Amino acid sequence: MNILNIDSRDLARRMRAQALQMVHRAKASHIGSALSICDIVAVLYGQVLRLDPKQPNAPQRDRFILSKGHACVAVYAALAEIGFFPVDDLLEYGQDHSVLMNHISHKVAGVEFSTGSLGHGLPFGTGKALAAKRSKQDWRTFVLLSDGELGEGSNWEALMFAAHHQLDNLVAIVDYNKLQSLTTVDKTLRVEPLADKFRAFGWAVREVDGHDHASMTDLLGTAPWEGGKPSFLVAHTTKGKGVSFMENSVDWHYKSPSPEQLEQALKELSHA
Ligand SMILES: Cc1ncc(C[n+]2csc(CCOP(=O)(O)OP(=O)(O)O)c2C)c(N)n1
């Protein structure tokens, strides 16, 4: 099974434009959360994951789980842009009876697991990684978490479990944008010292700029970094990345762009 080898920067640009239009059309929330992860998701789908859009359920595919399911438009856009389903279907996002629901749904081709209630992706991914080991399969599992999500205790059970079972076929990434829904992670429930915590739990840990495609391609493409240990990538990101008036602002956790704001955002992206 192949890596698609798609230009991830170009993919991320297309994903951002699609995500903005989807959220605007559906009058939905979470555009800041989606823009935060477009670069990470584009690197994964373009340069790292082994998959085939023509065979979404191929047994040898790598598994990707978006645990911060509220940011689903980034993943729906990526899946459509690389051919899992027609790009025109994105217009149905958030409409009545559409499978493209406002939190990620496994009814969509290419999606492994439905999330939205935070704290479920890593425990599920850990089970997947254990199943691959036990059945002697070489596919890998990647889980993308948010920083505020780490307040859910279920993650810390999974962190212990994965290290105990030496799941070096598991890669977790935290989208470390330092913001939650209404204020900073620091003011809500402090997670620092984050990298040291993961290390103390027995994981191999690396830190990266979560908008630097070359560094992320290198790191994610070469995991596991330490034999017998699961890998944790702390990706430092900006919530709302790519649209000046959305960057680093909690407003865009819930707000949906007006027609004028959409136009302005798309103009900025086209000049990026
Ligand atoms: C178990 C659970 N509690 C509360 C929520 C409501 N909720 C949605 S997003 C969010 C936090 C957003 O911050 P973060 O997790 O850091 O993600 P970001 O959007 O900043 O990437 C919360 C509390 C939820 N989805 N699941």
PDB file of C-alpha atoms and ligand atoms in Angstrom:
ATOM      1  CA  MET A   1       0.000   0.000   0.000  1.00  0.00           C
ATOM      2  CA  ASN A   2       1.374   3.400  -1.043  1.00  0.00           C
ATOM      3  CA  ILE A   3       1.879   6.825   0.413  1.00  0.00           C
ATOM      4  CA  LEU A   4      -0.001   9.221  -1.892  1.00  0.00           C
ATOM      5  CA  ASN A   5       2.918  11.665  -2.199  1.00  0.00           C
ATOM      6  CA  ILE A   6       0.791  14.785  -2.667  1.00  0.00           C
ATOM      7  CA  ASP A   7       2.172  18.335  -2.190  1.00  0.00           C
ATOM      8  CA  SER A   8       0.994  18.844   1.390  1.00  0.00           C
ATOM      9  CA  ARG A   9       1.276  22.673   1.319  1.00  0.00           C
ATOM     10  CA  ASP A  10      -1.035  22.864  -1.660  1.00  0.00           C
ATOM     11  CA  LEU A  11      -3.382  20.332  -0.056  1.00  0.00           C
ATOM     12  CA  ALA A  12      -3.508  22.388   3.163  1.00  0.00           C
ATOM     13  CA  ARG A  13      -4.354  25.549   1.184  1.00  0.00           C
ATOM     14  CA  ARG A  14      -7.235  23.773  -0.561  1.00  0.00           C
ATOM     15  CA  MET A  15      -8.434  22.289   2.746  1.00  0.00           C
ATOM     16  CA  ARG A  16      -8.493  25.711   4.417  1.00  0.00           C
ATOM     17  CA  ALA A  17     -10.564  27.198   1.591  1.00  0.00           C
ATOM     18  CA  GLN A  18     -13.004  24.278   1.658  1.00  0.00           C
ATOM     19  CA  ALA A  19     -13.278  24.334   5.454  1.00  0.00           C
ATOM     20  CA  LEU A  20     -14.114  28.052   5.486  1.00  0.00           C
ATOM     21  CA  GLN A  21     -16.807  27.621   2.851  1.00  0.00           C
ATOM     22  CA  MET A  22     -18.329  24.585   4.570  1.00  0.00           C
ATOM     23  CA  VAL A  23     -18.545  26.271   7.971  1.00  0.00           C
ATOM     24  CA  HIS A  24     -19.936  29.465   6.433  1.00  0.00           C
ATOM     25  CA  ARG A  25     -22.589  27.618   4.448  1.00  0.00           C
ATOM     26  CA  ALA A  26     -23.693  25.484   7.421  1.00  0.00           C
ATOM     27  CA  LYS A  27     -23.461  28.459   9.850  1.00  0.00           C
ATOM     28  CA  ALA A  28     -21.386  26.066  11.943  1.00  0.00           C
ATOM     29  CA  SER A  29     -18.711  26.472  14.645  1.00  0.00           C
ATOM     30  CA  HIS A  30     -15.079  25.368  15.094  1.00  0.00           C
ATOM     31  CA  ILE A  31     -13.387  27.000  12.106  1.00  0.00           C
ATOM     32  CA  GLY A  32     -10.468  28.094  14.345  1.00  0.00           C
ATOM     33  CA  SER A  33     -10.045  24.491  15.533  1.00  0.00           C
ATOM     34  CA  ALA A  34     -10.003  23.202  11.934  1.00  0.00           C
ATOM     35  CA  LEU A  35      -7.542  25.801  10.617  1.00  0.00           C
ATOM     36  CA  SER A  36      -5.252  24.887  13.513  1.00  0.00           C
ATOM     37  CA  ILE A  37      -4.793  21.314  12.202  1.00  0.00           C
ATOM     38  CA  CYS A  38      -4.869  21.731   8.388  1.00  0.00           C
ATOM     39  CA  ASP A  39      -1.081  21.505   8.070  1.00  0.00           C
ATOM     40  CA  ILE A  40      -0.804  18.432  10.318  1.00  0.00           C
ATOM     41  CA  VAL A  41      -3.651  16.647   8.513  1.00  0.00           C
ATOM     42  CA  ALA A  42      -2.295  17.576   5.056  1.00  0.00           C
ATOM     43  CA  VAL A  43       1.151  16.184   5.932  1.00  0.00           C
ATOM     44  CA  LEU A  44      -0.440  12.980   7.204  1.00  0.00           C
ATOM     45  CA  TYR A  45      -2.670  12.390   4.165  1.00  0.00           C
ATOM     46  CA  GLY A  46      -0.227  13.732   1.573  1.00  0.00           C
ATOM     47  CA  GLN A  47       3.087  12.354   2.815  1.00  0.00           C
ATOM     48  CA  VAL A  48       2.778   9.864   5.648  1.00  0.00           C
ATOM     49  CA  LEU A  49      -0.268   7.600   5.723  1.00  0.00           C
ATOM     50  CA  ARG A  50      -0.346   4.473   3.598  1.00  0.00           C
ATOM     51  CA  LEU A  51      -3.786   4.423   2.037  1.00  0.00           C
ATOM     52  CA  ASP A  52      -5.729   4.075  -1.169  1.00  0.00           C
ATOM     53  CA  PRO A  53      -8.764   6.327  -1.742  1.00  0.00           C
ATOM     54  CA  LYS A  54     -10.152   3.674  -4.097  1.00  0.00           C
ATOM     55  CA  GLN A  55     -10.093   1.071  -1.281  1.00  0.00           C
ATOM     56  CA  PRO A  56     -11.031   2.925   1.915  1.00  0.00           C
ATOM     57  CA  ASN A  57     -11.289  -0.319   3.889  1.00  0.00           C
ATOM     58  CA  ALA A  58      -8.116  -2.035   2.639  1.00  0.00           C
ATOM     59  CA  PRO A  59      -6.907  -4.146   5.597  1.00  0.00           C
ATOM     60  CA  GLN A  60      -3.288  -2.928   5.303  1.00  0.00           C
ATOM     61  CA  ARG A  61      -4.135   0.799   5.445  1.00  0.00           C
ATOM     62  CA  ASP A  62      -2.727   2.997   8.192  1.00  0.00           C
ATOM     63  CA  ARG A  63      -5.419   4.167  10.607  1.00  0.00           C
ATOM     64  CA  PHE A  64      -5.916   7.867  11.329  1.00  0.00           C
ATOM     65  CA  ILE A  65      -8.218   8.956  14.133  1.00  0.00           C
ATOM     66  CA  LEU A  66      -9.227  12.567  14.667  1.00  0.00           C
ATOM     67  CA  SER A  67      -9.930  12.707  18.374  1.00  0.00           C
ATOM     68  CA  LYS A  68     -10.854  16.437  18.341  1.00  0.00           C
ATOM     69  CA  GLY A  69     -13.927  15.537  16.286  1.00  0.00           C
ATOM     70  CA  HIS A  70     -15.292  19.105  16.329  1.00  0.00           C
ATOM     71  CA  ALA A  71     -12.564  20.035  13.784  1.00  0.00           C
ATOM     72  CA  CYS A  72     -13.945  17.526  11.254  1.00  0.00           C
ATOM     73  CA  VAL A  73     -14.170  19.936   8.301  1.00  0.00           C
ATOM     74  CA  ALA A  74     -10.373  19.765   7.943  1.00  0.00           C
ATOM     75  CA  VAL A  75     -10.500  15.987   7.540  1.00  0.00           C
ATOM     76  CA  TYR A  76     -13.622  15.923   5.337  1.00  0.00           C
ATOM     77  CA  ALA A  77     -11.927  18.446   3.041  1.00  0.00           C
ATOM     78  CA  ALA A  78      -8.711  16.394   2.918  1.00  0.00           C
ATOM     79  CA  LEU A  79     -10.573  13.171   2.146  1.00  0.00           C
ATOM     80  CA  ALA A  80     -12.539  14.807  -0.672  1.00  0.00           C
ATOM     81  CA  GLU A  81      -9.498  16.585  -2.109  1.00  0.00           C
ATOM     82  CA  ILE A  82      -7.531  13.315  -2.320  1.00  0.00           C
ATOM     83  CA  GLY A  83     -10.383  11.358  -3.867  1.00  0.00           C
ATOM     84  CA  PHE A  84     -12.247   9.424  -1.170  1.00  0.00           C
ATOM     85  CA  PHE A  85     -15.489  11.096  -2.301  1.00  0.00           C
ATOM     86  CA  PRO A  86     -16.437  13.928  -4.688  1.00  0.00           C
ATOM     87  CA  VAL A  87     -15.436  17.450  -3.654  1.00  0.00           C
ATOM     88  CA  ASP A  88     -18.990  18.615  -4.468  1.00  0.00           C
ATOM     89  CA  ASP A  89     -20.298  16.457  -1.603  1.00  0.00           C
ATOM     90  CA  LEU A  90     -18.650  18.895   0.809  1.00  0.00           C
ATOM     91  CA  LEU A  91     -21.549  21.260   0.094  1.00  0.00           C
ATOM     92  CA  GLU A  92     -23.746  18.894   2.124  1.00  0.00           C
ATOM     93  CA  TYR A  93     -21.733  19.395   5.298  1.00  0.00           C
ATOM     94  CA  GLY A  94     -23.981  20.120   8.285  1.00  0.00           C
ATOM     95  CA  GLN A  95     -27.201  19.865   6.262  1.00  0.00           C
ATOM     96  CA  ASP A  96     -30.121  17.692   7.397  1.00  0.00           C
ATOM     97  CA  HIS A  97     -29.634  13.974   6.583  1.00  0.00           C
ATOM     98  CA  SER A  98     -26.048  14.443   5.394  1.00  0.00           C
ATOM     99  CA  VAL A  99     -23.411  11.932   6.577  1.00  0.00           C
ATOM    100  CA  LEU A 100     -21.001  14.894   6.768  1.00  0.00           C
ATOM    101  CA  MET A 101     -22.014  15.647  10.341  1.00  0.00           C
ATOM    102  CA  ASN A 102     -20.707  18.505  12.481  1.00  0.00           C
ATOM    103  CA  HIS A 103     -18.570  16.125  14.506  1.00  0.00           C
ATOM    104  CA  ILE A 104     -16.576  13.542  12.600  1.00  0.00           C
ATOM    105  CA  SER A 105     -18.543  10.492  11.507  1.00  0.00           C
ATOM    106  CA  HIS A 106     -17.393   7.044  10.390  1.00  0.00           C
ATOM    107  CA  LYS A 107     -20.292   7.071   7.886  1.00  0.00           C
ATOM    108  CA  VAL A 108     -17.950   9.148   5.700  1.00  0.00           C
ATOM    109  CA  ALA A 109     -15.600   7.208   3.401  1.00  0.00           C
ATOM    110  CA  GLY A 110     -12.089   7.171   4.874  1.00  0.00           C
ATOM    111  CA  VAL A 111     -13.115   8.013   8.452  1.00  0.00           C
ATOM    112  CA  GLU A 112     -12.168   5.273  10.944  1.00  0.00           C
ATOM    113  CA  PHE A 113     -14.021   6.366  14.058  1.00  0.00           C
ATOM    114  CA  SER A 114     -16.678   8.866  15.130  1.00  0.00           C
ATOM    115  CA  THR A 115     -15.596  11.303  17.830  1.00  0.00           C
ATOM    116  CA  GLY A 116     -16.812  14.577  19.302  1.00  0.00           C
ATOM    117  CA  SER A 117     -17.040  13.675  22.935  1.00  0.00           C
ATOM    118  CA  LEU A 118     -13.424  14.471  23.775  1.00  0.00           C
ATOM    119  CA  GLY A 119     -11.121  11.854  25.292  1.00  0.00           C
ATOM    120  CA  HIS A 120     -12.037   8.832  23.168  1.00  0.00           C
ATOM    121  CA  GLY A 121      -9.609   8.862  20.230  1.00  0.00           C
ATOM    122  CA  LEU A 122      -6.449   7.830  22.060  1.00  0.00           C
ATOM    123  CA  PRO A 123      -8.020   4.927  24.001  1.00  0.00           C
ATOM    124  CA  PHE A 124      -9.557   3.664  20.738  1.00  0.00           C
ATOM    125  CA  GLY A 125      -6.312   4.126  18.789  1.00  0.00           C
ATOM    126  CA  THR A 126      -4.393   2.304  21.495  1.00  0.00           C
ATOM    127  CA  GLY A 127      -6.728  -0.660  21.106  1.00  0.00           C
ATOM    128  CA  LYS A 128      -6.200  -0.577  17.343  1.00  0.00           C
ATOM    129  CA  ALA A 129      -2.424  -0.544  17.767  1.00  0.00           C
ATOM    130  CA  LEU A 130      -2.601  -3.499  20.179  1.00  0.00           C
ATOM    131  CA  ALA A 131      -4.796  -5.397  17.694  1.00  0.00           C
ATOM    132  CA  ALA A 132      -2.249  -4.789  14.904  1.00  0.00           C
ATOM    133  CA  LYS A 133       0.583  -6.093  17.108  1.00  0.00           C
ATOM    134  CA  ARG A 134      -1.363  -9.147  18.211  1.00  0.00           C
ATOM    135  CA  SER A 135      -2.307 -10.041  14.625  1.00  0.00           C
ATOM    136  CA  LYS A 136       1.258  -9.320  13.417  1.00  0.00           C
ATOM    137  CA  GLN A 137       0.144  -6.631  10.959  1.00  0.00           C
ATOM    138  CA  ASP A 138       2.488  -3.783  10.063  1.00  0.00           C
ATOM    139  CA  TRP A 139      -0.038  -0.956   9.651  1.00  0.00           C
ATOM    140  CA  ARG A 140       0.299   1.995  12.023  1.00  0.00           C
ATOM    141  CA  THR A 141      -2.210   4.054  13.991  1.00  0.00           C
ATOM    142  CA  PHE A 142      -2.074   7.867  14.199  1.00  0.00           C
ATOM    143  CA  VAL A 143      -4.250   9.841  16.625  1.00  0.00           C
ATOM    144  CA  LEU A 144      -4.646  13.629  16.572  1.00  0.00           C
ATOM    145  CA  LEU A 145      -5.685  15.164  19.899  1.00  0.00           C
ATOM    146  CA  SER A 146      -6.337  18.702  21.094  1.00  0.00           C
ATOM    147  CA  ASP A 147      -4.600  20.255  24.076  1.00  0.00           C
ATOM    148  CA  GLY A 148      -7.788  21.017  26.037  1.00  0.00           C
ATOM    149  CA  GLU A 149      -8.792  17.402  25.477  1.00  0.00           C
ATOM    150  CA  LEU A 150      -5.928  16.286  27.709  1.00  0.00           C
ATOM    151  CA  GLY A 151      -8.109  17.298  30.653  1.00  0.00           C
ATOM    152  CA  GLU A 152     -10.040  14.062  30.026  1.00  0.00           C
ATOM    153  CA  GLY A 153      -8.614  11.330  32.286  1.00  0.00           C
ATOM    154  CA  SER A 154      -9.187   8.600  29.697  1.00  0.00           C
ATOM    155  CA  ASN A 155      -6.123   9.875  27.795  1.00  0.00           C
ATOM    156  CA  TRP A 156      -3.827   9.218  30.716  1.00  0.00           C
ATOM    157  CA  GLU A 157      -5.012   5.613  31.064  1.00  0.00           C
ATOM    158  CA  ALA A 158      -4.309   5.126  27.353  1.00  0.00           C
ATOM    159  CA  LEU A 159      -0.855   6.712  27.700  1.00  0.00           C
ATOM    160  CA  MET A 160       0.049   4.220  30.440  1.00  0.00           C
ATOM    161  CA  PHE A 161      -1.479   1.302  28.564  1.00  0.00           C
ATOM    162  CA  ALA A 162       0.344   2.031  25.273  1.00  0.00           C
ATOM    163  CA  ALA A 163       3.742   2.309  26.961  1.00  0.00           C
ATOM    164  CA  HIS A 164       3.137  -0.830  29.029  1.00  0.00           C
ATOM    165  CA  HIS A 165       2.339  -2.815  25.864  1.00  0.00           C
ATOM    166  CA  GLN A 166       5.280  -1.257  23.956  1.00  0.00           C
ATOM    167  CA  LEU A 167       3.028  -0.058  21.149  1.00  0.00           C
ATOM    168  CA  ASP A 168       5.657   1.467  18.883  1.00  0.00           C
ATOM    169  CA  ASN A 169       3.164   1.223  15.995  1.00  0.00           C
ATOM    170  CA  LEU A 170       1.162   4.065  17.622  1.00  0.00           C
ATOM    171  CA  VAL A 171       1.767   7.788  17.010  1.00  0.00           C
ATOM    172  CA  ALA A 172      -0.142  10.459  18.926  1.00  0.00           C
ATOM    173  CA  ILE A 173      -0.006  14.121  17.961  1.00  0.00           C
ATOM    174  CA  VAL A 174      -1.264  16.956  20.115  1.00  0.00           C
ATOM    175  CA  ASP A 175      -2.458  20.113  18.361  1.00  0.00           C
ATOM    176  CA  TYR A 176      -0.919  22.432  20.948  1.00  0.00           C
ATOM    177  CA  ASN A 177      -2.579  25.756  20.114  1.00  0.00           C
ATOM    178  CA  LYS A 178      -2.842  26.707  23.824  1.00  0.00           C
ATOM    179  CA  LEU A 179      -6.506  27.762  23.486  1.00  0.00           C
ATOM    180  CA  GLN A 180      -9.764  26.040  24.406  1.00  0.00           C
ATOM    181  CA  SER A 181     -13.349  27.090  23.685  1.00  0.00           C
ATOM    182  CA  LEU A 182     -13.512  30.185  25.884  1.00  0.00           C
ATOM    183  CA  THR A 183     -10.007  30.928  27.153  1.00  0.00           C
ATOM    184  CA  THR A 184      -6.474  29.514  27.354  1.00  0.00           C
ATOM    185  CA  VAL A 185      -5.624  25.954  28.341  1.00  0.00           C
ATOM    186  CA  ASP A 186      -3.373  27.420  31.046  1.00  0.00           C
ATOM    187  CA  LYS A 187      -6.322  29.150  32.721  1.00  0.00           C
ATOM    188  CA  THR A 188      -8.650  26.154  32.309  1.00  0.00           C
ATOM    189  CA  LEU A 189      -6.526  23.176  33.393  1.00  0.00           C
ATOM    190  CA  ARG A 190      -2.753  23.481  33.033  1.00  0.00           C
ATOM    191  CA  VAL A 191      -1.033  20.736  30.995  1.00  0.00           C
ATOM    192  CA  GLU A 192       2.597  21.890  31.296  1.00  0.00           C
ATOM    193  CA  PRO A 193       5.230  20.486  31.404  1.00  0.00           C
ATOM    194  CA  LEU A 194       3.619  18.544  28.591  1.00  0.00           C
ATOM    195  CA  ALA A 195       6.581  16.894  26.841  1.00  0.00           C
ATOM    196  CA  ASP A 196       8.078  15.842  30.191  1.00  0.00           C
ATOM    197  CA  LYS A 197       4.775  14.309  31.260  1.00  0.00           C
ATOM    198  CA  PHE A 198       4.586  12.159  28.126  1.00  0.00           C
ATOM    199  CA  ARG A 199       8.232  11.136  28.583  1.00  0.00           C
ATOM    200  CA  ALA A 200       7.564  10.162  32.190  1.00  0.00           C
ATOM    201  CA  PHE A 201       4.687   7.989  30.960  1.00  0.00           C
ATOM    202  CA  GLY A 202       7.197   6.033  28.801  1.00  0.00           C
ATOM    203  CA  TRP A 203       6.653   7.573  25.360  1.00  0.00           C
ATOM    204  CA  ALA A 204       9.252   8.806  22.870  1.00  0.00           C
ATOM    205  CA  VAL A 205       8.540  12.535  22.506  1.00  0.00           C
ATOM    206  CA  ARG A 206       9.432  15.143  19.884  1.00  0.00           C
ATOM    207  CA  GLU A 207       8.324  18.787  19.514  1.00  0.00           C
ATOM    208  CA  VAL A 208       7.700  20.554  16.226  1.00  0.00           C
ATOM    209  CA  ASP A 209       6.182  23.664  14.651  1.00  0.00           C
ATOM    210  CA  GLY A 210       2.783  22.272  13.628  1.00  0.00           C
ATOM    211  CA  HIS A 211       2.768  24.419  10.485  1.00  0.00           C
ATOM    212  CA  ASP A 212       6.233  23.340   9.264  1.00  0.00           C
ATOM    213  CA  HIS A 213       5.512  20.715   6.614  1.00  0.00           C
ATOM    214  CA  ALA A 214       9.106  19.564   6.036  1.00  0.00           C
ATOM    215  CA  SER A 215       9.841  18.932   9.736  1.00  0.00           C
ATOM    216  CA  MET A 216       6.519  17.173  10.313  1.00  0.00           C
ATOM    217  CA  THR A 217       6.982  14.998   7.222  1.00  0.00           C
ATOM    218  CA  ASP A 218      10.407  13.987   8.522  1.00  0.00           C
ATOM    219  CA  LEU A 219       9.254  13.214  12.036  1.00  0.00           C
ATOM    220  CA  LEU A 220       5.956  11.493  11.251  1.00  0.00           C
ATOM    221  CA  GLY A 221       7.533   9.544   8.395  1.00  0.00           C
ATOM    222  CA  THR A 222      10.269   8.109  10.613  1.00  0.00           C
ATOM    223  CA  ALA A 223       8.263   7.000  13.688  1.00  0.00           C
ATOM    224  CA  PRO A 224       8.841   4.993  15.819  1.00  0.00           C
ATOM    225  CA  TRP A 225      11.693   7.156  17.057  1.00  0.00           C
ATOM    226  CA  GLU A 226      12.651   4.769  19.857  1.00  0.00           C
ATOM    227  CA  GLY A 227      12.175   0.993  19.562  1.00  0.00           C
ATOM    228  CA  GLY A 228       9.476  -0.434  21.808  1.00  0.00           C
ATOM    229  CA  LYS A 229       8.003   2.989  22.668  1.00  0.00           C
ATOM    230  CA  PRO A 230       4.893   4.719  21.295  1.00  0.00           C
ATOM    231  CA  SER A 231       5.637   8.139  19.751  1.00  0.00           C
ATOM    232  CA  PHE A 232       4.182  11.480  20.844  1.00  0.00           C
ATOM    233  CA  LEU A 233       4.539  14.594  18.700  1.00  0.00           C
ATOM    234  CA  VAL A 234       3.868  17.896  20.448  1.00  0.00           C
ATOM    235  CA  ALA A 235       2.892  20.146  17.519  1.00  0.00           C
ATOM    236  CA  HIS A 236       2.949  23.854  18.418  1.00  0.00           C
ATOM    237  CA  THR A 237       0.166  25.504  16.415  1.00  0.00           C
ATOM    238  CA  THR A 238      -1.887  28.674  16.070  1.00  0.00           C
ATOM    239  CA  LYS A 239      -5.648  28.346  16.378  1.00  0.00           C
ATOM    240  CA  GLY A 240      -7.216  29.915  13.252  1.00  0.00           C
ATOM    241  CA  LYS A 241      -3.928  29.621  11.297  1.00  0.00           C
ATOM    242  CA  GLY A 242      -3.953  31.179   7.835  1.00  0.00           C
ATOM    243  CA  VAL A 243      -6.642  33.828   8.319  1.00  0.00           C
ATOM    244  CA  SER A 244      -5.261  36.939  10.061  1.00  0.00           C
ATOM    245  CA  PHE A 245      -8.409  37.930  11.945  1.00  0.00           C
ATOM    246  CA  MET A 246      -9.024  34.356  13.153  1.00  0.00           C
ATOM    247  CA  GLU A 247      -5.508  33.621  14.410  1.00  0.00           C
ATOM    248  CA  ASN A 248      -5.090  33.154  18.154  1.00  0.00           C
ATOM    249  CA  SER A 249      -8.629  34.245  18.921  1.00  0.00           C
ATOM    250  CA  VAL A 250     -11.159  32.264  20.956  1.00  0.00           C
ATOM    251  CA  ASP A 251     -13.983  34.062  19.073  1.00  0.00           C
ATOM    252  CA  TRP A 252     -13.580  31.651  16.165  1.00  0.00           C
ATOM    253  CA  HIS A 253     -14.176  28.569  18.282  1.00  0.00           C
ATOM    254  CA  TYR A 254     -17.922  29.207  17.945  1.00  0.00           C
ATOM    255  CA  LYS A 255     -18.437  32.024  15.430  1.00  0.00           C
ATOM    256  CA  SER A 256     -19.213  31.387  11.781  1.00  0.00           C
ATOM    257  CA  PRO A 257     -17.858  33.796   9.138  1.00  0.00           C
ATOM    258  CA  SER A 258     -20.265  36.282   7.528  1.00  0.00           C
ATOM    259  CA  PRO A 259     -20.229  36.580   3.691  1.00  0.00           C
ATOM    260  CA  GLU A 260     -17.797  39.537   3.949  1.00  0.00           C
ATOM    261  CA  GLN A 261     -15.538  37.708   6.392  1.00  0.00           C
ATOM    262  CA  LEU A 262     -15.530  34.630   4.154  1.00  0.00           C
ATOM    263  CA  GLU A 263     -14.529  36.730   1.165  1.00  0.00           C
ATOM    264  CA  GLN A 264     -11.728  38.384   3.113  1.00  0.00           C
ATOM    265  CA  ALA A 265     -10.479  35.014   4.424  1.00  0.00           C
ATOM    266  CA  LEU A 266     -10.458  33.414   0.956  1.00  0.00           C
ATOM    267  CA  LYS A 267      -8.615  36.435  -0.437  1.00  0.00           C
ATOM    268  CA  GLU A 268      -5.908  36.072   2.228  1.00  0.00           C
ATOM    269  CA  LEU A 269      -5.520  32.365   1.481  1.00  0.00           C
ATOM    270  CA  SER A 270      -5.174  32.972  -2.227  1.00  0.00           C
ATOM    271  CA  HIS A 271      -2.269  35.369  -1.540  1.00  0.00           C
ATOM    272  CA  ALA A 272      -0.549  33.060   0.951  1.00  0.00           C
TER     273      ALA A 272
HETATM  274  C1  LIG B   1     -16.276  15.326  26.816  1.00  0.00           C
HETATM  275  C2  LIG B   1     -16.504  16.681  26.195  1.00  0.00           C
HETATM  276  N1  LIG B   1     -16.698  17.753  26.991  1.00  0.00           N
HETATM  277  C3  LIG B   1     -16.925  18.982  26.443  1.00  0.00           C
HETATM  278  C4  LIG B   1     -16.982  19.125  25.094  1.00  0.00           C
HETATM  279  C5  LIG B   1     -17.291  20.503  24.494  1.00  0.00           C
HETATM  280  N2  LIG B   1     -16.115  21.027  23.829  1.00  0.00           N
HETATM  281  C6  LIG B   1     -16.033  21.079  22.476  1.00  0.00           C
HETATM  282  S1  LIG B   1     -14.541  21.647  21.956  1.00  0.00           S
HETATM  283  C7  LIG B   1     -14.025  21.896  23.549  1.00  0.00           C
HETATM  284  C8  LIG B   1     -12.665  22.398  23.908  1.00  0.00           C
HETATM  285  C9  LIG B   1     -11.920  23.002  22.779  1.00  0.00           C
HETATM  286  O1  LIG B   1     -10.568  23.188  23.085  1.00  0.00           O
HETATM  287  P1  LIG B   1      -9.513  22.113  22.630  1.00  0.00           P
HETATM  288  O2  LIG B   1      -9.976  20.775  23.062  1.00  0.00           O
HETATM  289  O3  LIG B   1      -8.187  22.547  23.094  1.00  0.00           O
HETATM  290  O4  LIG B   1      -9.607  22.154  21.052  1.00  0.00           O
HETATM  291  P2  LIG B   1      -9.326  23.339  20.018  1.00  0.00           P
HETATM  292  O5  LIG B   1     -10.653  23.635  19.417  1.00  0.00           O
HETATM  293  O6  LIG B   1      -8.751  24.505  20.759  1.00  0.00           O
HETATM  294  O7  LIG B   1      -8.368  22.792  19.060  1.00  0.00           O
HETATM  295  C10 LIG B   1     -15.012  21.531  24.458  1.00  0.00           C
HETATM  296  C11 LIG B   1     -14.859  21.645  25.932  1.00  0.00           C
HETATM  297  C12 LIG B   1     -16.806  17.980  24.284  1.00  0.00           C
HETATM  298  N3  LIG B   1     -16.813  18.046  22.951  1.00  0.00           N
HETATM  299  N4  LIG B   1     -16.549  16.771  24.858  1.00  0.00           N
END
